[in-house]
């Protein structure tokens, strides 16, 4: 069980590194075919749970393939992830984990590159709520809910968090 | 033409008055301050939606032109607005963005608006109902009946939005001000109650008018891959920018072919009431409020200027209150695909307007900003912005091309600009 928890932690950190590197194919390779991804937040302003983004694996792949055809702020996002809890089912075939995530934006081209490039700004704060399937010792993400504490998102992003 | 020297760069363009403006109106701190006094303190502002305070004693807080405001729903179901300022010593009464006065607070009772500082309490009509140790401190010199809250003009209208005007005697009623531009959507928005499902905000280093410009012109569809692949057909180009009194513009509708874009789907099954399938209307209200209905989801933008080069933009998404959970999810997905903070178009729009803000910071050299496209008032025509700046000039009594000149003298504006 301890070994499986370590594998799950490793999958979460590998996902963070793949996302940091805009390695979308590498990120999606860590995900099950049934993968569902959400970015959510609670708004005290309107007193509602909100979904800011939701895609399945196929939709994500299409979206990420089209990124070069969009005008995007290319400032890299850099995630600081800390795994808080990992719970593996008794059968050993499923697991869930909660991690804290802080996302910095390393300014490149978003506003005034002469002044801003090279600076890191706090972009988002939240938690990853992940579920996994475990088959023959291989861990795959089945769902990820990136639960944000932010509602002020300024320019936003074309990148998954 | 080859690249220009400074004299050529700062020369007036070969366009008529009104077809270009001086970028100083986007960057001058004095003008920004004056806009708050002359425009925003006298304007109907859609501060929130009634679904954000659905039950009696619910409240929301907001601000217009640096004045703090509280909106609450009374036990009679009426929505009222007051300055969020205690008449005692000026404390901000309610600090939360929203909540319910059904719950008592540390300093006050349930069903009361309570200032935490000295426990003065007010009812949902703004009457002061309790002054702590009133007789001991004021004897008979001042009583609670004399220290009610400052009430504000407040109406719920055009699909349930809450509109506030800081001026007790606005120059025009809300209906007369915005009724005509909303006529194309009146039946659609008023057929049944709407509900907000999305809220986020952006603080962008740019002038608020530049955001409204972006919402008022479609020439920037070259910035959006999504628009290029879905929108470029005859019907798209044939849409009209129709100008209305008071500086408003409505962009006419056409049928959007969402299926042409990979990852998108038709919105026909969830069209708003009385709306043909996959239609797209846009209402741009002076000085910075946008209502954008793409078939299945309504978006509303409101601006709050924070200076010449900083603006708060609040984004709301709305569906029908009667939505089933499945329909609501579909609406949210449609909304987010283009307009969400992680959607395709909004990010591009905000990069664009931030880029303009970067070149128009205070103390940058004034430049000529072109609004001169003439295409029979169709969507690549810039008549929407020309119409807007006529209204801006009237409110400010400043010429948009020569901001130190009164608007009434605008015909001579080019001479003054040359003399600067």
Coordinates of C-alpha atoms in Angstrom, one line a residue:
Chain A
X1 CA 0.0 0.0 0.0
X2 CA 2.8 2.4 0.8
X3 CA 4.4 1.6 -2.5
X4 CA 1.1 2.4 -4.3
X5 CA 0.7 5.7 -2.5
X6 CA 4.2 6.6 -3.6
X7 CA 3.3 5.7 -7.2
X8 CA 0.3 8.0 -7.0
X9 CA 2.3 10.9 -5.6
X10 CA 4.8 10.4 -8.4
X11 CA 2.0 10.5 -11.0
X12 CA 0.8 13.8 -9.5
X13 CA 4.3 15.3 -9.6
X14 CA 4.9 14.0 -13.1
X15 CA 1.7 15.6 -14.2
X16 CA 2.8 18.9 -12.7
X17 CA 6.1 18.8 -14.5
X18 CA 4.5 17.9 -17.8
X19 CA 2.1 20.8 -17.5
X20 CA 4.9 23.2 -16.5
X21 CA 6.7 22.2 -19.7
X22 CA 3.6 22.5 -21.9
X23 CA 4.2 18.8 -22.6
X24 CA 0.5 18.2 -23.3
X25 CA 1.0 14.8 -24.9
X26 CA 3.0 13.7 -21.9
X27 CA 0.3 15.0 -19.5
X28 CA -2.4 13.2 -21.4
X29 CA -0.4 10.0 -21.5
X30 CA -0.8 9.9 -17.7
X31 CA -4.6 10.0 -18.1
X32 CA -7.1 7.2 -18.6
X33 CA -9.2 7.2 -21.8
X34 CA -12.2 8.2 -19.7
X35 CA -10.3 11.2 -18.2
X36 CA -12.4 14.2 -17.3
X37 CA -10.8 17.6 -16.4
X38 CA -12.5 20.5 -14.6
X39 CA -11.5 23.9 -13.3
X40 CA -14.0 25.0 -10.6
X41 CA -14.4 27.6 -8.0
X42 CA -17.0 28.8 -5.5
X43 CA -18.1 32.4 -5.9
X44 CA -19.1 34.2 -2.7
X45 CA -20.2 37.0 -5.0
X46 CA -23.0 35.0 -6.6
X47 CA -23.1 32.4 -3.9
X48 CA -22.6 29.6 -6.4
X49 CA -20.3 26.7 -7.3
X50 CA -19.0 27.4 -10.7
X51 CA -17.3 25.4 -13.5
X52 CA -14.8 27.6 -15.4
X53 CA -13.7 24.8 -17.7
X54 CA -14.6 21.1 -18.4
X55 CA -13.3 18.8 -21.1
X56 CA -12.8 15.1 -21.6
X57 CA -9.6 13.6 -22.9
X58 CA -10.5 13.9 -26.6
X59 CA -11.7 17.5 -26.2
X60 CA -8.6 18.4 -24.4
X61 CA -6.4 16.9 -27.1
X62 CA -8.3 18.8 -29.8
X63 CA -8.0 22.0 -27.9
X64 CA -4.3 21.7 -27.1
X65 CA -3.6 20.8 -30.8
X66 CA -5.2 24.0 -31.8
X67 CA -3.2 26.2 -29.4
X68 CA -0.8 27.3 -32.1
X69 CA -3.7 28.8 -34.0
X70 CA -4.7 31.0 -31.1
X71 CA -3.1 34.1 -29.8
X72 CA -1.9 33.2 -26.4
X73 CA 0.0 34.7 -23.5
X74 CA 3.1 32.6 -23.7
X75 CA 4.2 33.4 -20.1
X76 CA 5.0 29.9 -18.7
X77 CA 3.0 28.7 -15.8
X78 CA 4.9 27.0 -13.0
X79 CA 3.1 24.8 -10.5
X80 CA 4.2 24.2 -6.9
X81 CA 2.3 21.1 -5.9
X82 CA 2.2 19.4 -2.5
X83 CA 0.3 16.1 -2.1
X84 CA -1.7 16.3 1.1
X85 CA -3.6 13.0 1.1
X86 CA -3.7 9.7 -0.9
X87 CA -6.3 7.1 -0.2
X88 CA -6.2 3.7 -2.1
X89 CA -9.3 1.5 -2.2
X90 CA -9.2 -1.8 -0.4
X91 CA -9.3 -3.5 -3.8
X92 CA -6.2 -1.6 -4.8
X93 CA -7.8 -0.7 -8.2
X94 CA -8.8 2.9 -7.4
X95 CA -7.4 5.8 -5.5
X96 CA -8.1 9.4 -4.7
X97 CA -5.7 12.2 -3.7
X98 CA -5.9 15.9 -2.7
X99 CA -3.0 18.2 -3.4
X100 CA -2.4 21.9 -2.8
X101 CA -1.3 23.8 -5.9
X102 CA 0.1 27.3 -6.3
X103 CA 0.6 28.5 -9.8
X104 CA 3.1 31.2 -10.7
X105 CA 3.2 33.0 -14.0
X106 CA 6.7 33.7 -15.2
X107 CA 6.2 36.8 -17.3
X108 CA 7.3 36.7 -20.9
X109 CA 5.0 38.5 -23.3
X110 CA 1.7 39.2 -21.7
X111 CA 1.8 42.9 -21.0
X112 CA 5.1 44.8 -21.4
X113 CA 7.9 42.4 -22.0
X114 CA 10.6 45.1 -21.5
X115 CA 9.4 45.8 -18.0
X116 CA 7.8 42.5 -17.0
X117 CA 9.6 39.6 -18.6
X118 CA 11.6 37.6 -16.1
X119 CA 9.3 38.4 -13.2
X120 CA 7.2 35.7 -11.5
X121 CA 3.7 36.6 -10.4
X122 CA 1.3 34.6 -8.3
X123 CA -1.3 33.5 -10.8
X124 CA -3.6 31.0 -9.0
X125 CA -4.1 29.2 -5.7
X126 CA -6.1 26.0 -5.3
X127 CA -6.3 22.3 -4.9
X128 CA -6.1 19.3 -7.2
X129 CA -8.8 16.7 -6.4
X130 CA -7.7 13.6 -8.4
X131 CA -9.1 10.1 -8.8
X132 CA -7.1 7.3 -10.3
X133 CA -7.5 3.8 -11.7
X134 CA -4.8 1.3 -11.0
X135 CA -4.4 -1.6 -13.4
X136 CA -1.5 -4.1 -13.2
X137 CA 0.3 -1.6 -11.0
X138 CA -0.1 1.2 -13.6
X139 CA -1.6 4.5 -12.2
X140 CA -3.8 6.6 -14.5
X141 CA -5.7 9.8 -13.8
X142 CA -9.5 9.3 -14.2
X143 CA -10.6 12.8 -13.1
X144 CA -8.9 16.0 -12.0
X145 CA -10.8 18.8 -10.5
X146 CA -8.6 21.9 -10.2
X147 CA -10.5 23.8 -7.5
X148 CA -9.5 27.5 -7.5
X149 CA -9.7 30.0 -4.7
X150 CA -9.5 32.8 -7.2
X151 CA -12.3 34.6 -9.1
X152 CA -10.0 37.4 -10.1
X153 CA -8.3 35.8 -13.1
X154 CA -7.2 38.9 -15.1
X155 CA -6.3 37.8 -18.6
X156 CA -7.0 34.1 -17.9
X157 CA -5.2 31.4 -19.8
X158 CA -5.4 29.0 -22.7
X159 CA -3.5 26.4 -20.7
X160 CA -4.8 23.7 -18.4
X161 CA -3.8 24.4 -14.9
Chain B
X1 CA 4.3 54.3 -47.2
X2 CA 7.7 54.0 -45.6
X3 CA 8.0 54.3 -41.8
X4 CA 7.3 57.8 -40.7
X5 CA 9.4 60.4 -38.8
X6 CA 8.0 62.1 -35.7
X7 CA 6.3 64.9 -37.5
X8 CA 4.6 62.5 -39.9
X9 CA 3.8 60.1 -37.0
X10 CA 2.0 62.8 -35.0
X11 CA 0.3 64.5 -37.9
X12 CA -3.5 64.3 -38.2
X13 CA -4.7 61.4 -40.4
X14 CA -6.5 62.2 -43.7
X15 CA -9.8 61.3 -42.2
X16 CA -12.8 63.4 -41.1
X17 CA -13.4 64.6 -37.5
X18 CA -14.9 61.7 -35.6
X19 CA -13.0 59.2 -37.6
X20 CA -10.0 59.4 -35.3
X21 CA -9.5 60.5 -31.7
X22 CA -6.6 61.6 -29.5
X23 CA -5.2 58.8 -27.3
X24 CA -4.9 61.3 -24.4
X25 CA -8.5 60.4 -23.5
X26 CA -7.2 57.0 -22.7
X27 CA -4.3 58.0 -20.5
X28 CA -4.8 61.4 -18.9
X29 CA -5.4 61.1 -15.1
X30 CA -7.4 64.4 -15.0
X31 CA -9.7 63.1 -17.7
X32 CA -10.2 59.8 -15.9
X33 CA -11.1 61.6 -12.7
X34 CA -13.5 63.8 -14.5
X35 CA -15.2 60.8 -16.2
X36 CA -16.1 59.5 -12.7
X37 CA -17.6 62.8 -11.7
X38 CA -19.4 63.6 -15.0
X39 CA -20.3 60.2 -16.4
X40 CA -20.3 57.4 -13.8
X41 CA -21.9 59.4 -11.0
X42 CA -24.8 60.2 -13.3
X43 CA -25.2 57.0 -15.2
X44 CA -27.4 53.9 -14.9
X45 CA -25.0 51.1 -14.0
X46 CA -26.0 47.3 -14.0
X47 CA -24.3 46.4 -10.8
X48 CA -25.5 42.8 -10.4
X49 CA -28.3 40.4 -11.2
X50 CA -31.4 39.9 -9.0
X51 CA -30.6 36.2 -8.8
X52 CA -27.5 37.1 -6.8
X53 CA -29.8 38.1 -4.0
X54 CA -32.7 35.6 -4.4
X55 CA -34.2 35.6 -0.9
X56 CA -35.4 38.4 1.4
X57 CA -32.6 39.9 3.5
X58 CA -30.0 38.8 0.9
X59 CA -27.4 41.5 0.0
X60 CA -24.6 42.3 -2.4
X61 CA -22.0 45.0 -2.2
X62 CA -20.4 46.9 -5.1
X63 CA -19.1 50.4 -6.0
X64 CA -19.5 53.0 -8.6
X65 CA -17.1 55.9 -9.1
X66 CA -15.4 55.1 -5.7
X67 CA -18.7 55.2 -3.9
X68 CA -19.5 52.0 -1.9
X69 CA -22.9 50.6 -2.4
X70 CA -25.0 47.9 -0.7
X71 CA -28.0 46.3 -2.5
X72 CA -30.5 44.3 -0.4
X73 CA -33.8 42.5 -0.9
X74 CA -36.4 43.5 1.6
X75 CA -39.0 41.3 3.3
X76 CA -41.4 42.8 0.7
X77 CA -39.1 41.3 -2.0
X78 CA -38.1 44.8 -3.3
X79 CA -34.5 45.3 -4.2
X80 CA -33.1 48.6 -2.8
X81 CA -29.7 50.2 -2.9
X82 CA -27.9 52.5 -0.4
X83 CA -24.5 53.9 0.1
X84 CA -22.6 51.4 2.1
X85 CA -21.5 54.1 4.5
X86 CA -22.5 54.5 8.2
X87 CA -24.0 58.0 8.8
X88 CA -22.2 58.1 12.2
X89 CA -18.5 58.2 11.3
X90 CA -18.3 57.0 7.8
X91 CA -17.5 53.3 8.4
X92 CA -18.0 50.9 5.5
X93 CA -21.1 49.1 6.9
X94 CA -21.0 45.7 5.1
X95 CA -17.6 44.3 4.2
X96 CA -18.6 41.0 2.5
X97 CA -19.4 40.7 -1.2
X98 CA -22.7 39.0 -0.5
X99 CA -24.6 37.3 2.3
X100 CA -27.8 37.3 4.2
X101 CA -29.0 39.6 7.0
X102 CA -31.1 36.8 8.4
X103 CA -28.0 35.9 10.4
X104 CA -27.1 38.1 13.3
X105 CA -23.6 39.6 13.4
X106 CA -21.2 40.1 16.3
X107 CA -22.4 43.7 16.8
X108 CA -26.0 43.4 15.5
X109 CA -29.3 41.6 15.3
X110 CA -30.8 39.4 12.6
X111 CA -32.7 41.2 9.9
X112 CA -30.7 44.3 10.4
X113 CA -27.9 46.0 8.5
X114 CA -25.4 46.6 11.3
X115 CA -22.4 48.8 11.4
X116 CA -19.9 46.8 13.4
X117 CA -18.1 49.9 14.7
X118 CA -20.7 51.3 17.1
X119 CA -23.6 48.9 16.4
X120 CA -25.9 51.4 14.6
X121 CA -28.6 49.3 12.9
X122 CA -30.7 49.8 9.8
X123 CA -33.7 48.0 8.3
X124 CA -34.0 46.9 4.7
X125 CA -35.5 50.2 3.7
X126 CA -32.5 52.1 5.0
X127 CA -34.2 53.4 8.1
X128 CA -32.0 53.7 11.2
X129 CA -33.7 51.5 13.8
X130 CA -31.1 51.5 16.6
X131 CA -28.5 53.9 17.8
X132 CA -26.5 52.5 20.7
X133 CA -27.0 54.6 23.9
X134 CA -29.0 57.1 21.8
X135 CA -30.5 59.2 24.7
X136 CA -27.3 59.1 26.8
X137 CA -25.2 60.5 24.0
X138 CA -27.5 62.7 22.0
X139 CA -30.2 63.6 24.5
X140 CA -32.9 65.2 22.3
X141 CA -30.5 66.8 19.8
X142 CA -30.4 64.0 17.3
X143 CA -32.5 60.8 17.0
X144 CA -32.4 57.7 14.9
X145 CA -35.1 59.0 12.6
X146 CA -32.7 61.6 11.3
X147 CA -29.8 59.3 10.4
X148 CA -31.1 56.9 7.8
X149 CA -28.9 55.5 5.1
X150 CA -28.4 57.4 1.8
X151 CA -30.8 55.7 -0.6
X152 CA -30.0 55.4 -4.3
X153 CA -32.0 55.1 -7.5
X154 CA -32.4 51.4 -8.1
X155 CA -34.4 49.4 -10.7
X156 CA -34.6 45.8 -11.7
X157 CA -35.0 45.6 -15.4
X158 CA -34.0 44.1 -18.8
X159 CA -33.8 40.5 -17.8
X160 CA -33.5 41.0 -14.0
X161 CA -30.4 43.1 -13.9
X162 CA -30.1 45.6 -11.0
X163 CA -29.5 49.1 -12.2
X164 CA -28.3 51.9 -9.9
X165 CA -27.9 55.6 -10.6
X166 CA -26.0 57.7 -8.0
X167 CA -27.8 60.8 -9.2
X168 CA -31.2 61.3 -7.5
X169 CA -32.4 63.1 -10.6
X170 CA -31.0 61.3 -13.6
X171 CA -31.2 63.2 -16.9
X172 CA -33.1 60.3 -18.4
X173 CA -35.1 57.4 -17.0
X174 CA -33.6 53.9 -17.3
X175 CA -36.4 52.9 -19.8
X176 CA -35.8 55.9 -21.9
X177 CA -32.0 55.5 -21.7
X178 CA -31.7 51.8 -22.6
X179 CA -35.2 50.6 -23.7
X180 CA -34.7 51.0 -27.4
X181 CA -31.4 49.1 -27.7
X182 CA -32.8 46.3 -25.5
X183 CA -36.0 46.1 -27.7
X184 CA -34.4 43.3 -29.9
X185 CA -34.0 41.2 -26.8
X186 CA -36.8 42.4 -24.5
X187 CA -39.1 39.4 -25.0
X188 CA -36.2 37.0 -24.9
X189 CA -34.8 38.4 -21.6
X190 CA -38.2 39.0 -19.9
X191 CA -40.0 35.8 -20.9
X192 CA -38.9 34.0 -17.7
X193 CA -36.4 34.6 -14.9
X194 CA -32.7 34.4 -15.6
X195 CA -30.0 33.2 -13.3
X196 CA -26.3 33.9 -13.0
X197 CA -24.1 30.8 -13.2
X198 CA -20.8 32.4 -13.8
X199 CA -18.8 35.2 -12.2
X200 CA -15.2 36.2 -12.5
X201 CA -13.3 39.4 -12.7
X202 CA -10.2 40.9 -14.4
X203 CA -8.2 43.9 -13.4
X204 CA -6.4 45.0 -16.5
X205 CA -3.8 47.7 -17.0
X206 CA -5.8 49.6 -19.7
X207 CA -8.5 52.3 -20.0
X208 CA -12.1 51.2 -19.6
X209 CA -13.1 52.7 -22.9
X210 CA -10.6 50.5 -24.7
X211 CA -12.5 47.4 -23.4
X212 CA -15.8 48.9 -24.6
X213 CA -14.2 49.6 -28.0
X214 CA -13.2 45.9 -28.3
X215 CA -16.8 45.0 -27.5
X216 CA -18.1 47.5 -30.0
X217 CA -16.1 46.5 -33.1
X218 CA -15.9 43.1 -34.8
X219 CA -12.9 44.0 -37.0
X220 CA -10.8 42.3 -34.3
X221 CA -12.2 39.0 -35.4
X222 CA -8.9 38.6 -37.1
X223 CA -7.5 38.0 -33.6
X224 CA -9.8 35.0 -33.0
X225 CA -9.2 31.7 -34.8
X226 CA -12.6 30.6 -33.7
X227 CA -14.3 33.5 -35.5
X228 CA -12.2 33.0 -38.6
X229 CA -13.3 29.5 -39.1
X230 CA -16.9 29.8 -38.0
X231 CA -17.9 33.3 -38.9
X232 CA -16.5 34.4 -42.2
X233 CA -19.5 34.1 -44.4
X234 CA -21.8 36.6 -46.1
X235 CA -24.3 36.6 -43.3
X236 CA -21.5 37.4 -40.8
X237 CA -20.3 40.4 -42.7
X238 CA -23.9 41.6 -43.4
X239 CA -24.7 42.2 -39.7
X240 CA -25.4 45.8 -38.9
X241 CA -24.0 48.0 -36.1
X242 CA -27.0 50.0 -35.3
X243 CA -26.6 53.1 -33.3
X244 CA -29.1 54.3 -30.7
X245 CA -29.5 57.5 -28.7
X246 CA -27.3 57.9 -25.6
X247 CA -24.2 56.3 -27.3
X248 CA -25.5 52.8 -27.4
X249 CA -25.0 50.3 -30.2
X250 CA -26.6 47.0 -31.1
X251 CA -24.9 44.4 -33.3
X252 CA -27.5 42.5 -35.3
X253 CA -27.8 38.8 -35.4
X254 CA -27.0 36.0 -37.8
X255 CA -26.9 32.2 -37.6
X256 CA -23.6 30.9 -36.3
X257 CA -22.3 27.6 -37.7
X258 CA -20.8 26.2 -34.5
X259 CA -20.3 22.8 -36.1
X260 CA -17.6 24.2 -38.3
X261 CA -15.2 24.5 -35.4
X262 CA -13.8 21.3 -34.0
X263 CA -14.8 20.9 -30.4
X264 CA -18.0 23.0 -30.6
X265 CA -21.6 22.0 -31.0
X266 CA -24.8 23.6 -32.2
X267 CA -26.6 25.6 -29.5
X268 CA -30.0 25.4 -31.2
X269 CA -31.6 23.1 -28.6
X270 CA -31.0 25.6 -25.8
X271 CA -31.8 28.9 -27.5
X272 CA -33.2 31.5 -25.2
X273 CA -37.0 32.1 -25.5
X274 CA -38.2 33.7 -28.7
X275 CA -34.7 33.4 -30.2
X276 CA -34.2 31.5 -33.5
X277 CA -31.5 28.8 -33.3
X278 CA -27.8 29.8 -32.9
X279 CA -28.5 33.6 -33.1
X280 CA -26.1 36.1 -31.7
X281 CA -27.1 39.6 -30.5
X282 CA -24.9 42.1 -28.8
X283 CA -26.0 45.2 -26.9
X284 CA -23.3 47.7 -26.1
X285 CA -24.4 50.4 -23.6
X286 CA -22.5 53.6 -23.1
X287 CA -20.1 54.0 -21.2
X288 CA -19.1 50.4 -20.7
X289 CA -21.7 47.7 -20.3
X290 CA -22.1 44.8 -22.7
X291 CA -24.8 42.2 -23.1
X292 CA -23.9 39.4 -25.4
X293 CA -26.3 36.6 -26.2
X294 CA -25.0 33.7 -28.2
X295 CA -28.1 31.5 -28.5
X296 CA -27.8 29.5 -25.3
X297 CA -25.9 31.7 -22.9
X298 CA -26.0 35.4 -22.0
X299 CA -22.8 37.2 -21.0
X300 CA -22.7 40.6 -19.3
X301 CA -19.6 42.7 -18.8
X302 CA -19.5 45.7 -16.5
X303 CA -16.6 48.0 -16.2
X304 CA -15.4 49.9 -13.1
X305 CA -12.6 52.4 -14.0
X306 CA -9.8 52.4 -11.5
X307 CA -7.8 55.1 -13.1
X308 CA -6.7 56.1 -16.6
X309 CA -4.8 52.9 -17.1
X310 CA -6.6 50.4 -14.9
X311 CA -10.1 48.9 -15.1
X312 CA -12.0 46.2 -13.2
X313 CA -14.1 44.1 -15.6
X314 CA -16.7 41.8 -14.1
X315 CA -17.9 39.0 -16.3
X316 CA -21.2 37.2 -15.7
X317 CA -22.8 34.3 -17.5
X318 CA -26.5 33.6 -17.3
X319 CA -29.0 30.9 -18.2
X320 CA -32.7 30.4 -17.5
X321 CA -33.7 29.9 -13.9
X322 CA -35.9 27.0 -15.0
X323 CA -32.9 25.0 -16.5
X324 CA -32.6 21.4 -15.7
X325 CA -29.2 20.4 -14.3
X326 CA -28.3 18.8 -17.6
X327 CA -29.3 21.9 -19.6
X328 CA -27.5 24.2 -17.2
X329 CA -24.3 22.2 -17.6
X330 CA -24.6 22.4 -21.4
X331 CA -25.1 26.2 -21.2
X332 CA -22.1 26.5 -18.9
X333 CA -20.0 24.6 -21.4
X334 CA -21.2 26.7 -24.3
X335 CA -20.4 29.9 -22.3
X336 CA -17.0 28.7 -21.2
X337 CA -15.8 27.5 -24.5
X338 CA -15.5 31.1 -25.8
X339 CA -16.1 33.4 -22.9
X340 CA -14.7 31.6 -19.8
X341 CA -11.4 32.6 -18.2
X342 CA -9.9 29.5 -19.8
X343 CA -11.9 29.8 -23.0
X344 CA -10.8 30.6 -26.5
X345 CA -11.8 34.3 -27.2
X346 CA -11.8 36.1 -23.9
X347 CA -8.1 35.5 -23.3
X348 CA -7.3 36.9 -26.7
X349 CA -9.5 39.9 -26.2
X350 CA -7.9 40.7 -22.9
X351 CA -4.3 40.4 -24.3
X352 CA -5.4 42.8 -27.1
X353 CA -6.7 45.5 -24.7
X354 CA -3.8 45.1 -22.3
X355 CA -1.5 45.7 -25.3
X356 CA -3.3 48.9 -26.1
X357 CA -3.0 49.9 -22.4
X358 CA 0.7 49.3 -22.5
X359 CA 1.2 51.9 -25.3
X360 CA -1.2 54.4 -23.7
X361 CA 0.1 54.7 -20.2
X362 CA 0.0 58.2 -18.6
X363 CA 2.7 60.4 -19.9
X364 CA 3.0 58.6 -23.2
X365 CA 2.9 60.8 -26.2
X366 CA -0.6 61.3 -27.5
X367 CA -1.3 59.6 -30.8
X368 CA -4.1 59.4 -33.3
X369 CA -6.4 56.4 -32.8
X370 CA -8.3 55.5 -36.0
X371 CA -12.0 54.8 -35.9
X372 CA -12.4 55.5 -39.6
X373 CA -13.6 52.3 -41.2
X374 CA -16.7 52.8 -43.3
X375 CA -18.4 49.6 -44.5
X376 CA -22.1 50.6 -44.7
X377 CA -22.5 50.2 -40.9
X378 CA -21.8 46.5 -41.1
X379 CA -19.7 44.8 -38.5
X380 CA -16.3 45.9 -39.7
X381 CA -17.5 49.4 -39.9
X382 CA -16.2 51.4 -36.9
X383 CA -19.4 53.5 -36.6
X384 CA -20.1 52.0 -33.2
X385 CA -17.0 53.7 -31.8
X386 CA -17.6 56.9 -33.6
X387 CA -21.1 57.0 -32.1
X388 CA -19.7 56.3 -28.7
X389 CA -17.2 59.1 -28.7
X390 CA -19.9 61.6 -29.9
X391 CA -21.7 60.7 -26.7
X392 CA -18.5 60.8 -24.6
X393 CA -17.8 64.3 -25.9
X394 CA -21.2 65.5 -24.9
X395 CA -21.0 64.2 -21.4
X396 CA -17.4 65.5 -20.9
X397 CA -17.8 68.6 -22.9
X398 CA -14.4 67.7 -24.4
X399 CA -13.5 67.1 -28.0
X400 CA -12.2 63.5 -28.4
X401 CA -9.7 64.7 -30.9
X402 CA -8.6 67.8 -28.9
X403 CA -9.5 67.1 -25.3
X404 CA -8.8 70.6 -24.0
X405 CA -11.5 72.0 -26.4
X406 CA -15.1 72.1 -25.5
X407 CA -17.1 69.5 -27.4
X408 CA -19.3 72.3 -28.9
X409 CA -16.3 73.7 -30.7
X410 CA -15.3 70.3 -32.1
X411 CA -15.5 71.5 -35.8
X412 CA -12.3 73.5 -35.1
X413 CA -10.7 70.6 -33.3
X414 CA -8.1 69.7 -35.9
X415 CA -6.6 73.2 -35.8
X416 CA -6.2 73.0 -32.0
X417 CA -4.6 69.6 -32.3
X418 CA -2.1 70.9 -34.8
X419 CA -1.3 73.7 -32.4
X420 CA -0.5 71.4 -29.5

